[in-house]
């Protein structure tokens, strides 16, 4: 009769609870369908393959001034004769140096001449036709000093090989063959340092390193996660389930990401690592919430069906709203209009959605199949029965609530101090320090930077439209002469006209990196002073400054300008969601303020380590001097969503106790005490996963990993276990205040039907704590 009554109540409950109860009743069907669907989606993506774009690929969705000149030139550079073959080209730069020899030593000269002849002799076969692989090979020892192919200290040279084909794809294929040829030549001359550099090859190598890093991180994080789950649950069966949910959610997300890349646009090469990062975190978190509540209800004597129903109507509903909050936060990235953010947002939203659906279907079905078997494989000591709220954090929260003013003041001051470095943050983009030192391209860039301080790969290109008229051509010549008087710009400088003749550009070399404030200052000066003085009086001429430093300058502004839009969207919708869920004006305001404090602390840690260089020797990398310009805004979307996971989970237990008659202070003490153990375990897993990413070779991933690890650690300890109970204790019943003019907002409770909850601490402890 109890089971039938439970089912009758469930049929009247929210859709999420009805789905969970239905899944538990049809457990084997749902269990099998879950694997069939997730593996099937992954297999479909595997068959299609994932279309990716690399570091140097431009999708044209970000409209920066630095890109407009190149776009105008390329548009006018199309061959006007449609019968003539199209041409695409690129250069392979081979850097040669020796620890003891100089370029005038016979052995060095012989090596360079041999390399140049070797490159000239290489061929490429396509459609049974064999042609020279390179259109042209520049030997630095053949009197080409104007091109500065020999370093000023005569210890290094650059051999430049020009590759040409009908399409950029064919150029890429030729460069892959070129890379093989250079590596084969290196094998016979290991006493010399020979490195090749090219944007396409750098992309290819970056993807290999990225995949290797991802595989390595999983080898480390999965065993560590399993150990923490064993400690948290105390049984093998309960520890395995979260890993299964996370793994299958990731399979579905990867499949969806592959399909997305074919329907919409190629995804960024780092999107898959971010999906793994978030997928492991939310999949395991949601499982922890659900299984912990299910086991708790079983210990209280409820049968299997009732325990699943209560877990679904409390923790399950919290998971649903938590997932919704995370997806809302990530959806803010769509507003930026950048394909990189769009692909990352799509992938992470996909894995969160899969984890939420799995929590409401796969988990109830699995718990129904296992029943008490979820406690199989009990671990000594950790597997013992423990009363909720009886651990360290439960007692700690009670002590915090006895001294709320002191506790809150100390934590706020500490968090503000941690966030202080944020005030001098410098945004930038990947430079040589941001690339893994093991990469061939990174080694080449290091030599080029050291041996050619005047610049080799960093260029500034200044474009002018309406270049066919004599006044524009004369202005370009004048600009070329005057610009070379600017400190930081150097030869070789060239004036190049498009095939249509309507666009021309002047190129210069720059020393240093694209992130140097000095180089960006040159861009500002050229744009604001030099170009207007020369081209300002010529009618119909538009000028644009491009190149690495200009692109970074514009990209920094682009992402900085997007901050108010994304922050406003995420904070606004999260505020509305919490307002409706808890019918309180104070709860959402306080939640946002607490999350901003933890976010500020995470940003401060990132600046302190990656920009200012503290603790880099201990971690094992060189500081980049900048924070990747898109990292703060992307990290905020993730941090805010994940922080709300804990906040909603804790607040639902607090509200559940309050709705059953507890006073505000009693509900706070009880709710935080009984959830602190679960939150600590979930946070420990997240911190481990994110910390492992700090050890990887990719600097962007390292920055994300450190920032998220700090944010989660701060959020689960200082925020949830100290600042939250302290502020709720101080506010008392004001926590639940709602102005009369907002009474029209509907009451949508997160808990479907709150059940009687056995208080974790005794009533005597609660009275002592809050009085």
XYZ file of C-alpha atoms in Angstrom:
771
model
C 0.000 0.000 0.000
C 2.846 2.377 0.843
C 4.423 1.774 -2.559
C 1.127 2.441 -4.357
C 0.567 5.610 -2.326
C 4.084 6.731 -3.186
C 3.455 6.134 -6.867
C 0.175 8.039 -6.699
C 1.930 11.028 -5.157
C 4.723 10.838 -7.713
C 2.237 10.928 -10.578
C 1.050 14.305 -9.277
C 4.528 15.700 -8.713
C 6.811 17.690 -11.007
C 7.852 16.232 -14.348
C 11.400 15.617 -13.122
C 10.162 13.464 -10.245
C 7.686 11.617 -12.468
C 10.512 10.879 -14.918
C 12.770 9.583 -12.158
C 10.076 7.370 -10.645
C 9.115 6.016 -14.091
C 12.793 5.273 -14.775
C 13.103 3.382 -11.494
C 10.026 1.287 -12.307
C 11.321 0.480 -15.829
C 14.878 0.126 -14.604
C 16.288 -2.397 -17.080
C 14.756 -0.661 -20.097
C 16.107 2.749 -19.035
C 19.472 1.282 -18.048
C 19.911 -0.297 -21.480
C 18.581 2.711 -23.382
C 21.007 5.039 -21.614
C 24.031 3.125 -22.872
C 22.490 2.616 -26.303
C 21.775 6.319 -26.750
C 25.046 7.724 -25.349
C 27.278 5.203 -27.106
C 25.208 5.576 -30.277
C 25.644 9.364 -30.322
C 29.376 8.943 -29.743
C 29.644 6.352 -32.528
C 27.815 8.691 -34.919
C 30.279 11.453 -34.108
C 33.170 9.034 -34.522
C 31.987 8.086 -38.006
C 31.558 11.728 -39.025
C 34.791 12.890 -37.422
C 35.211 16.205 -35.627
C 36.048 19.245 -37.727
C 38.476 21.440 -35.812
C 40.149 24.763 -36.390
C 43.618 25.534 -35.154
C 45.461 28.444 -33.621
C 45.978 30.227 -36.907
C 42.614 29.534 -38.501
C 40.286 32.496 -38.819
C 36.558 31.955 -38.953
C 35.742 35.578 -39.631
C 33.104 35.782 -36.931
C 35.114 38.187 -34.795
C 35.124 41.489 -36.662
C 38.370 43.134 -35.547
C 40.009 46.078 -37.261
C 43.216 44.058 -37.421
C 41.414 41.533 -39.653
C 39.611 43.957 -41.970
C 42.657 44.887 -44.047
C 43.566 41.285 -44.776
C 39.954 40.487 -45.650
C 39.806 43.409 -48.095
C 43.110 42.366 -49.672
C 42.034 38.724 -50.052
C 38.703 39.744 -51.584
C 40.467 41.870 -54.211
C 43.171 39.282 -54.704
C 40.876 36.744 -56.384
C 42.057 36.024 -59.882
C 39.874 38.152 -62.223
C 40.439 35.587 -64.980
C 38.170 32.714 -63.907
C 39.929 30.329 -66.295
C 43.297 30.909 -64.632
C 44.235 28.604 -61.759
C 43.787 29.851 -58.216
C 46.902 30.128 -56.103
C 47.490 29.691 -52.373
C 50.904 29.779 -50.751
C 52.847 29.717 -47.491
C 56.439 29.595 -46.247
C 58.369 26.981 -44.311
C 61.136 28.552 -42.222
C 63.987 26.240 -41.250
C 66.193 27.635 -38.467
C 69.764 26.348 -38.199
C 72.192 27.046 -35.360
C 75.131 25.362 -33.614
C 76.359 25.699 -30.021
C 79.982 26.331 -31.103
C 80.128 27.126 -34.844
C 79.334 30.362 -36.681
C 77.994 30.850 -40.185
C 81.445 31.526 -41.653
C 82.791 28.164 -40.468
C 83.147 25.691 -43.365
C 81.180 22.979 -41.546
C 78.282 25.385 -40.934
C 78.303 26.594 -44.548
C 78.404 23.040 -45.871
C 75.439 22.096 -43.706
C 73.350 25.079 -44.856
C 74.180 24.536 -48.541
C 73.379 20.843 -48.170
C 70.038 21.658 -46.530
C 69.091 24.138 -49.249
C 69.951 21.659 -52.010
C 68.050 18.934 -50.188
C 64.938 21.121 -50.045
C 65.234 22.062 -53.713
C 65.439 18.384 -54.660
C 62.283 17.356 -52.795
C 59.267 16.501 -54.954
C 55.511 16.145 -54.461
C 53.290 13.687 -56.342
C 49.610 14.385 -56.942
C 47.328 12.739 -59.513
C 50.321 10.812 -60.902
C 52.123 14.103 -61.605
C 55.419 14.789 -59.831
C 56.530 18.402 -59.321
C 59.053 20.188 -57.078
C 57.720 20.445 -53.533
C 58.838 24.064 -53.183
C 58.232 26.945 -55.558
C 61.392 28.634 -54.336
C 64.103 28.051 -51.703
C 66.103 30.974 -50.300
C 69.639 30.030 -49.262
C 70.856 32.619 -46.707
C 74.470 32.144 -47.858
C 73.768 33.313 -51.414
C 74.006 37.074 -50.876
C 70.455 37.661 -49.632
C 71.490 39.966 -46.792
C 68.627 42.368 -47.463
C 66.270 39.694 -46.190
C 68.217 39.381 -42.948
C 68.326 35.594 -43.137
C 71.588 35.524 -41.167
C 71.445 36.575 -37.508
C 73.436 39.647 -36.447
C 75.758 37.547 -34.255
C 76.301 35.131 -37.200
C 75.360 32.086 -35.127
C 72.095 31.199 -36.860
C 70.459 31.288 -40.292
C 66.952 30.986 -41.701
C 66.334 28.917 -44.828
C 62.977 29.979 -46.298
C 61.133 27.572 -48.603
C 58.042 28.801 -50.462
C 55.154 26.344 -50.956
C 52.442 27.011 -53.539
C 49.281 25.146 -54.580
C 45.756 25.689 -55.848
C 44.110 25.594 -52.410
C 45.133 26.124 -48.806
C 44.306 22.457 -48.135
C 46.832 21.375 -50.746
C 49.385 23.777 -49.278
C 48.802 22.146 -45.899
C 49.380 18.690 -47.394
C 52.597 19.864 -49.022
C 53.802 21.319 -45.733
C 53.223 17.972 -44.009
C 55.504 16.373 -46.608
C 57.968 19.222 -46.133
C 58.041 18.584 -42.399
C 58.903 14.928 -43.021
C 61.752 15.951 -45.322
C 63.297 18.339 -42.785
C 63.060 15.757 -40.000
C 64.756 13.154 -42.208
C 67.571 15.620 -42.923
C 67.966 16.335 -39.189
C 68.589 12.669 -38.440
C 71.922 12.820 -40.235
C 73.044 16.102 -38.629
C 72.254 15.805 -34.928
C 75.214 17.987 -33.910
C 73.312 21.000 -35.336
C 70.081 22.456 -33.975
C 67.606 22.424 -36.880
C 63.971 23.434 -36.305
C 61.212 24.244 -38.762
C 58.395 26.738 -38.259
C 55.070 27.185 -40.033
C 51.598 28.133 -38.827
C 49.872 25.034 -40.230
C 52.495 22.704 -38.761
C 52.287 24.524 -35.433
C 48.531 23.838 -35.411
C 49.065 20.161 -36.204
C 51.659 19.768 -33.476
C 49.497 21.662 -31.002
C 46.610 19.247 -31.587
C 48.894 16.256 -30.993
C 50.156 17.752 -27.723
C 46.591 18.608 -26.740
C 45.389 15.040 -27.299
C 48.376 13.621 -25.465
C 47.748 15.960 -22.538
C 44.073 15.002 -22.430
C 44.873 11.279 -22.379
C 47.509 11.814 -19.702
C 45.155 13.822 -17.535
C 42.484 11.117 -17.651
C 45.003 8.445 -16.664
C 45.719 10.475 -13.533
C 42.349 12.020 -12.675
C 40.141 8.939 -12.949
C 42.045 6.854 -10.335
C 42.288 9.859 -7.997
C 38.581 10.566 -8.437
C 37.740 6.936 -7.713
C 39.781 7.030 -4.503
C 37.937 10.148 -3.294
C 34.600 8.541 -4.156
C 35.593 5.440 -2.189
C 36.368 7.642 0.808
C 33.146 9.640 0.373
C 30.779 6.666 -0.054
C 32.715 3.935 1.713
C 31.589 1.310 -0.826
C 32.871 0.220 -4.222
C 29.453 0.047 -5.922
C 28.459 3.598 -4.958
C 31.885 4.894 -6.043
C 31.686 3.327 -9.519
C 28.282 4.766 -10.508
C 29.373 8.451 -10.705
C 32.279 7.510 -12.954
C 29.926 5.626 -15.271
C 27.540 8.587 -15.475
C 30.411 11.016 -16.125
C 31.971 8.762 -18.778
C 28.723 8.155 -20.675
C 27.809 11.853 -20.485
C 31.199 12.661 -22.010
C 30.619 10.126 -24.798
C 27.316 11.788 -25.663
C 28.883 15.255 -25.499
C 31.766 14.309 -27.800
C 29.329 12.824 -30.295
C 27.161 15.944 -30.213
C 30.243 18.134 -30.602
C 31.320 16.206 -33.712
C 27.835 16.526 -35.215
C 27.795 20.228 -34.326
C 31.124 20.757 -36.121
C 29.593 19.488 -39.374
C 26.253 21.290 -39.117
C 27.508 24.672 -37.897
C 31.262 25.326 -37.828
C 34.562 23.663 -36.899
C 35.284 23.655 -33.176
C 38.296 25.095 -31.425
C 41.074 22.589 -30.695
C 40.813 23.192 -26.926
C 37.034 22.636 -26.729
C 37.327 18.901 -26.087
C 39.568 19.401 -23.055
C 37.140 21.914 -21.607
C 34.282 19.429 -22.137
C 36.241 16.776 -20.212
C 36.956 19.297 -17.474
C 33.289 20.167 -16.980
C 31.890 16.706 -17.753
C 33.866 14.982 -15.021
C 32.965 17.713 -12.543
C 29.189 17.879 -13.028
C 28.659 14.175 -13.742
C 30.310 13.186 -10.491
C 28.760 16.057 -8.511
C 25.211 15.204 -9.555
C 25.755 11.526 -8.778
C 27.074 12.425 -5.338
C 24.001 14.497 -4.548
C 21.541 11.833 -5.708
C 23.245 8.734 -4.268
C 23.983 10.404 -0.943
C 20.311 11.315 -0.475
C 19.135 7.880 -1.614
C 21.411 6.090 0.884
C 20.388 8.519 3.605
C 16.707 7.723 3.057
C 17.440 3.987 3.046
C 19.188 4.310 6.398
C 16.063 5.969 7.760
C 14.066 2.870 6.946
C 12.389 3.846 3.674
C 11.940 1.150 1.071
C 13.705 1.345 -2.285
C 10.869 3.037 -4.187
C 10.278 5.661 -1.496
C 13.995 6.406 -1.161
C 14.303 6.969 -4.908
C 11.238 9.199 -4.907
C 12.504 11.336 -2.012
C 15.993 11.560 -3.526
C 14.500 12.590 -6.869
C 12.139 15.152 -5.356
C 14.903 16.803 -3.306
C 18.448 16.163 -4.560
C 17.145 15.357 -8.045
C 15.284 18.642 -8.245
C 18.387 20.442 -6.972
C 20.395 18.758 -9.727
C 17.853 19.864 -12.313
C 17.954 23.509 -11.224
C 21.737 23.397 -10.739
C 22.188 22.075 -14.260
C 19.837 24.737 -15.548
C 21.918 27.410 -13.823
C 25.158 26.021 -15.248
C 23.669 25.937 -18.748
C 22.361 29.497 -18.369
C 25.842 30.633 -17.349
C 27.461 28.882 -20.306
C 24.793 30.192 -22.696
C 26.056 33.698 -21.960
C 29.072 32.829 -24.118
C 26.844 32.746 -27.207
C 26.373 36.498 -26.855
C 30.023 37.154 -27.664
C 29.640 36.098 -31.283
C 32.957 34.247 -31.461
C 33.005 30.742 -32.971
C 35.571 29.609 -30.371
C 33.222 30.497 -27.527
C 30.235 29.114 -29.377
C 31.869 25.706 -29.806
C 33.058 25.630 -26.190
C 29.626 26.658 -24.920
C 27.911 24.056 -27.114
C 30.195 21.264 -25.945
C 29.948 22.102 -22.246
C 26.189 22.677 -22.353
C 25.893 19.312 -24.098
C 27.780 17.462 -21.371
C 25.865 19.236 -18.572
C 22.538 18.421 -20.268
C 23.585 14.782 -20.644
C 24.590 14.630 -16.958
C 21.255 16.136 -15.852
C 19.228 13.734 -18.014
C 21.333 10.832 -16.735
C 20.744 11.932 -13.140
C 16.983 11.814 -13.675
C 16.910 8.553 -15.650
C 20.074 6.447 -15.449
C 20.708 7.034 -11.727
C 17.160 6.158 -10.536
C 17.198 3.069 -12.765
C 20.604 2.003 -11.455
C 19.617 2.588 -7.812
C 16.460 0.568 -8.418
C 18.479 -2.302 -9.900
C 21.033 -2.305 -7.083
C 18.774 -1.599 -4.107
C 20.883 -2.345 -1.031
C 23.542 -3.623 -3.411
C 24.687 -0.018 -3.730
C 26.547 -0.706 -0.465
C 28.445 -3.645 -1.972
C 32.200 -3.657 -1.414
C 32.186 -1.786 1.895
C 35.565 -0.207 2.702
C 36.859 -0.613 6.289
C 36.512 2.533 8.434
C 35.159 4.704 5.579
C 32.215 2.371 5.028
C 30.905 2.588 8.571
C 27.433 4.036 9.184
C 27.634 7.697 10.171
C 24.919 10.081 11.245
C 24.422 13.011 8.876
C 26.077 16.203 10.060
C 28.171 14.402 12.679
C 31.521 14.988 10.968
C 34.071 17.767 11.255
C 32.245 20.268 9.048
C 28.973 19.832 10.905
C 30.586 20.843 14.198
C 32.609 23.547 12.487
C 29.490 25.218 11.063
C 27.953 25.346 14.531
C 31.021 27.146 15.848
C 30.885 29.617 12.942
C 27.275 30.455 13.732
C 28.201 31.237 17.326
C 30.528 34.027 16.111
C 29.017 35.178 12.802
C 30.429 38.744 12.756
C 34.020 37.690 13.376
C 33.761 34.750 10.942
C 32.236 36.842 8.145
C 34.689 39.738 8.600
C 37.775 37.521 8.538
C 36.660 35.652 5.406
C 35.619 38.786 3.479
C 38.963 40.480 4.230
C 40.841 37.317 3.179
C 38.894 36.994 -0.093
C 39.388 40.671 -0.938
C 43.128 40.243 -0.337
C 43.185 37.175 -2.581
C 41.399 39.124 -5.311
C 43.648 42.196 -5.045
C 46.058 41.148 -7.866
C 43.084 41.322 -10.244
C 43.406 45.121 -10.194
C 46.562 44.960 -12.359
C 45.556 42.143 -14.722
C 47.078 42.262 -18.234
C 45.285 40.470 -21.039
C 47.080 38.984 -24.021
C 47.401 35.980 -26.321
C 49.580 32.922 -26.579
C 53.197 33.782 -27.284
C 56.305 31.636 -27.124
C 55.985 31.261 -23.346
C 52.453 29.984 -23.795
C 53.465 27.088 -26.050
C 54.755 23.749 -24.743
C 58.571 23.768 -24.776
C 58.575 20.283 -26.320
C 56.980 21.477 -29.560
C 59.172 21.829 -32.647
C 57.520 25.137 -33.486
C 58.154 26.413 -29.958
C 61.859 25.584 -30.221
C 62.058 27.361 -33.584
C 60.322 30.454 -32.201
C 62.692 30.539 -29.246
C 65.752 30.613 -31.548
C 64.124 33.180 -33.837
C 63.336 35.454 -30.900
C 66.836 35.200 -29.448
C 68.808 35.500 -32.694
C 66.643 38.059 -34.496
C 65.521 40.528 -31.799
C 64.474 42.959 -34.560
C 61.743 40.452 -35.477
C 61.185 37.552 -37.851
C 57.684 36.166 -37.455
C 55.930 39.151 -35.873
C 54.840 41.603 -38.546
C 52.781 44.751 -38.797
C 50.841 45.087 -42.050
C 49.257 48.404 -42.997
C 46.572 48.204 -45.690
C 45.126 50.948 -47.901
C 42.084 50.669 -50.153
C 41.614 52.478 -53.488
C 45.274 51.708 -54.089
C 45.050 51.951 -57.881
C 45.008 55.754 -57.884
C 48.385 57.545 -58.025
C 47.781 59.534 -54.821
C 47.363 56.331 -52.806
C 50.476 54.723 -54.296
C 52.506 57.827 -53.482
C 51.071 57.850 -49.962
C 52.038 54.205 -49.451
C 55.635 54.985 -50.467
C 55.716 57.996 -48.160
C 54.213 55.999 -45.307
C 56.785 53.230 -45.784
C 59.628 55.732 -45.443
C 58.178 57.550 -42.442
C 57.090 54.387 -40.611
C 60.644 53.027 -40.706
C 61.656 56.038 -38.613
C 59.459 54.657 -35.837
C 61.478 52.803 -33.240
C 60.422 49.158 -33.223
C 59.697 48.789 -36.967
C 62.387 47.375 -39.212
C 63.183 46.100 -42.700
C 62.639 44.163 -44.821
C 59.588 46.232 -45.671
C 57.631 45.583 -48.846
C 54.684 47.113 -50.688
C 52.367 44.483 -52.128
C 49.300 45.099 -54.326
C 46.338 42.765 -54.776
C 45.631 41.287 -58.197
C 42.708 43.638 -58.660
C 44.997 46.539 -57.760
C 42.484 48.100 -55.369
C 44.225 47.170 -52.115
C 47.888 47.553 -51.196
C 49.772 46.938 -48.001
C 53.145 47.679 -46.452
C 54.705 45.088 -44.147
C 57.297 45.649 -41.427
C 58.972 43.417 -38.879
C 58.584 43.954 -35.139
C 60.753 42.668 -32.300
C 59.458 41.092 -29.110
C 56.017 39.539 -28.874
C 52.458 40.423 -29.763
C 51.752 41.038 -26.060
C 54.425 43.697 -25.584
C 52.919 47.005 -24.553
C 55.627 48.727 -26.618
C 54.478 46.976 -29.813
C 50.837 47.735 -29.106
C 51.844 51.348 -28.495
C 53.319 51.418 -32.012
C 49.990 50.199 -33.404
C 48.140 52.961 -31.552
C 50.585 55.580 -32.834
C 50.354 54.405 -36.449
C 46.548 54.347 -36.294
C 46.101 57.591 -34.422
C 48.895 59.802 -35.779
C 50.886 58.561 -38.773
C 48.093 57.213 -41.012
C 45.737 60.206 -40.607
C 48.574 62.630 -41.432
C 49.449 60.819 -44.684
C 46.151 59.347 -45.928
C 43.671 61.668 -44.233
C 43.244 64.049 -47.187
C 42.880 61.368 -49.885
C 39.219 60.763 -50.706
C 37.828 57.218 -50.681
C 40.799 55.578 -48.950
C 40.403 53.364 -45.890
C 43.472 52.274 -43.927
C 43.796 49.328 -41.555
C 46.627 48.116 -39.330
C 47.002 44.350 -39.004
C 49.525 41.867 -37.684
C 50.041 40.020 -34.402
C 50.337 43.005 -32.060
C 47.362 44.763 -33.668
C 45.240 41.627 -33.516
C 46.031 41.077 -29.837
C 45.282 44.719 -29.041
C 41.906 44.500 -30.799
C 41.072 41.078 -29.351
C 41.759 42.333 -25.814
C 39.309 45.159 -26.375
C 36.785 42.813 -27.977
C 36.663 40.487 -24.975
C 36.815 43.320 -22.454
C 33.836 45.006 -24.134
C 31.915 41.704 -23.941
C 32.309 41.441 -20.147
C 29.304 43.633 -19.186
C 27.056 41.801 -21.664
C 27.992 38.289 -20.507
C 28.128 39.168 -16.810
C 24.779 40.945 -17.027
C 23.156 38.013 -18.821
C 24.492 35.364 -16.427
C 23.851 37.338 -13.245
C 20.436 38.547 -14.396
C 19.015 35.159 -15.361
C 20.555 33.459 -12.319
C 18.970 36.117 -10.111
C 15.556 35.470 -11.654
C 15.922 31.700 -11.316
C 16.824 31.926 -7.628
C 14.118 34.531 -7.016
C 11.453 32.194 -8.368
C 12.909 29.064 -6.768
C 13.245 30.456 -3.227
C 10.714 33.320 -3.320
C 13.197 35.578 -1.568
C 14.915 38.779 -2.665
C 17.835 38.370 -0.269
C 18.827 34.812 -1.258
C 19.671 35.605 -4.940
C 21.420 38.894 -4.085
C 23.571 37.192 -1.461
C 24.284 34.222 -3.739
C 25.565 36.522 -6.476
C 27.750 38.516 -4.061
C 29.274 35.361 -2.573
C 30.000 33.935 -6.023
C 31.623 37.192 -7.123
C 33.901 37.042 -4.066
C 35.057 33.502 -4.904
C 35.479 34.464 -8.577
C 37.607 37.461 -7.601
C 39.838 35.229 -5.473
C 40.294 32.826 -8.411
C 41.193 35.655 -10.784
C 43.670 37.001 -8.255
C 45.384 33.611 -8.019
C 45.667 33.411 -11.809
C 47.259 36.861 -12.040
C 49.618 36.124 -9.155
C 50.914 32.917 -10.750
C 50.741 33.288 -14.528
C 51.233 37.029 -14.886
C 53.358 37.977 -11.867
C 55.307 34.706 -11.775
C 54.822 33.596 -8.159
C 55.158 29.831 -7.483
C 55.959 29.114 -11.151
C 59.171 27.277 -10.282
C 57.279 24.977 -7.945
C 54.596 24.310 -10.574
C 57.197 23.983 -13.328
C 56.701 26.617 -16.066
C 57.703 30.130 -17.048
C 55.237 32.984 -16.442
C 53.643 34.357 -19.592
C 53.290 37.898 -18.251
C 49.662 37.987 -19.442
C 46.377 36.207 -18.894
C 44.877 34.759 -22.075
C 42.370 37.421 -23.097
C 39.331 35.145 -23.349
C 40.077 33.142 -20.164
C 38.476 35.483 -17.568
C 35.141 35.761 -19.337
C 34.992 32.051 -20.175
C 36.091 31.041 -16.680
C 33.420 33.255 -15.115
C 30.664 31.419 -16.966
C 31.991 28.078 -15.707
C 32.794 29.264 -12.173
C 29.442 30.898 -11.603
C 27.540 27.862 -12.818
C 29.549 25.370 -10.758
C 29.352 27.562 -7.650
C 25.581 27.589 -7.961
C 25.669 23.771 -7.844
C 26.768 23.865 -4.226
C 24.662 26.873 -3.358
C 21.446 25.324 -4.635
C 22.192 21.948 -3.053
C 22.755 23.534 0.357
C 19.880 26.012 0.133
C 17.393 23.300 -0.816
C 18.231 21.411 2.373
C 17.952 24.625 4.384
C 14.587 25.472 2.836
C 13.442 21.885 3.230
C 14.065 22.093 6.990
C 12.465 25.544 7.238
C 9.340 24.421 5.393
C 8.931 21.620 7.944
C 8.786 24.093 10.834
C 12.397 24.833 11.820
C 13.361 28.421 12.575
C 15.602 30.208 10.088
C 18.728 29.717 12.198
C 17.905 26.093 12.973
C 17.291 25.397 9.281
C 20.616 26.985 8.331
C 22.565 24.977 10.907
C 20.807 21.761 9.968
C 20.940 22.236 6.185
C 24.622 23.144 6.025
C 25.646 20.474 8.545
C 24.009 17.590 6.666
C 25.290 18.718 3.241
C 28.830 19.753 4.185
C 30.244 16.245 3.845
C 28.813 15.793 0.356
C 29.893 19.274 -0.736
C 33.407 18.636 0.605
C 33.674 15.363 -1.312
C 32.346 16.917 -4.518
C 34.699 19.877 -4.164
C 37.672 17.605 -3.478
C 37.019 15.764 -6.748
C 36.666 19.021 -8.694
C 39.849 20.432 -7.176
C 41.751 17.254 -8.085
C 40.442 17.276 -11.675
C 41.176 20.969 -12.151
C 44.582 20.774 -10.432
C 45.712 18.010 -12.780
C 45.054 20.403 -15.663
C 47.590 22.804 -14.122
C 50.295 20.201 -14.813
C 49.520 19.913 -18.532
C 51.582 21.472 -21.305
C 48.954 23.848 -22.714
C 49.123 27.249 -21.015
C 45.472 28.151 -21.631
C 44.359 24.912 -19.976
C 46.770 25.527 -17.106
C 45.250 28.939 -16.474
C 41.725 27.536 -16.552
C 42.709 24.639 -14.295
C 44.293 26.831 -11.618
C 41.517 29.403 -11.650
C 38.754 26.801 -11.383
C 40.596 24.777 -8.717
C 41.001 27.876 -6.536
C 37.395 28.946 -7.161
C 35.970 25.551 -6.170
C 38.218 25.224 -3.120
C 37.344 28.706 -1.890
C 33.678 28.183 -2.672
C 33.362 24.879 -0.802
C 35.321 25.990 2.265
C 35.410 29.729 2.906
C 32.111 30.548 1.187
C 29.771 27.615 1.897
C 31.066 26.541 5.314
C 31.902 29.955 6.807
C 30.550 32.987 4.985
C 27.182 31.485 4.014
C 26.202 30.272 7.515
C 27.607 33.429 9.117
C 25.634 35.796 6.882
C 22.459 33.718 7.107
C 22.813 33.663 10.904
C 23.170 37.467 10.939
C 20.193 38.041 8.657
C 17.909 35.511 10.355
C 14.354 35.681 9.012
C 15.385 38.503 6.667
C 16.944 35.777 4.497
C 13.426 34.936 3.336
C 12.159 38.490 2.866
C 10.139 39.210 -0.246
C 8.641 42.664 -0.895
C 4.886 42.807 -1.278
C 5.022 44.149 -4.822
C 6.723 40.901 -5.922
C 4.091 38.601 -4.464
C 2.781 37.948 -7.971
C 5.884 35.848 -8.751
C 4.808 32.180 -8.791
C 6.002 29.793 -6.081
C 8.071 27.094 -7.766
C 9.757 25.082 -5.058
C 12.822 23.050 -5.863
C 11.698 20.276 -3.502
C 8.669 18.441 -4.882
C 7.266 17.211 -1.554
C 9.571 17.729 1.423
C 9.625 14.719 3.703
C 10.370 14.527 7.406
C 14.079 14.904 7.858
C 15.869 13.613 10.894
C 18.040 16.511 12.082
C 21.720 15.768 11.953
C 22.792 17.672 15.064
C 20.678 17.297 18.160
C 18.117 19.917 19.128
C 20.241 20.808 22.150
C 23.177 21.540 19.851
C 21.025 23.720 17.588
C 19.622 25.734 20.468
C 23.120 26.224 21.841
C 24.444 27.213 18.422
C 21.885 29.809 17.444
C 21.047 31.409 20.794
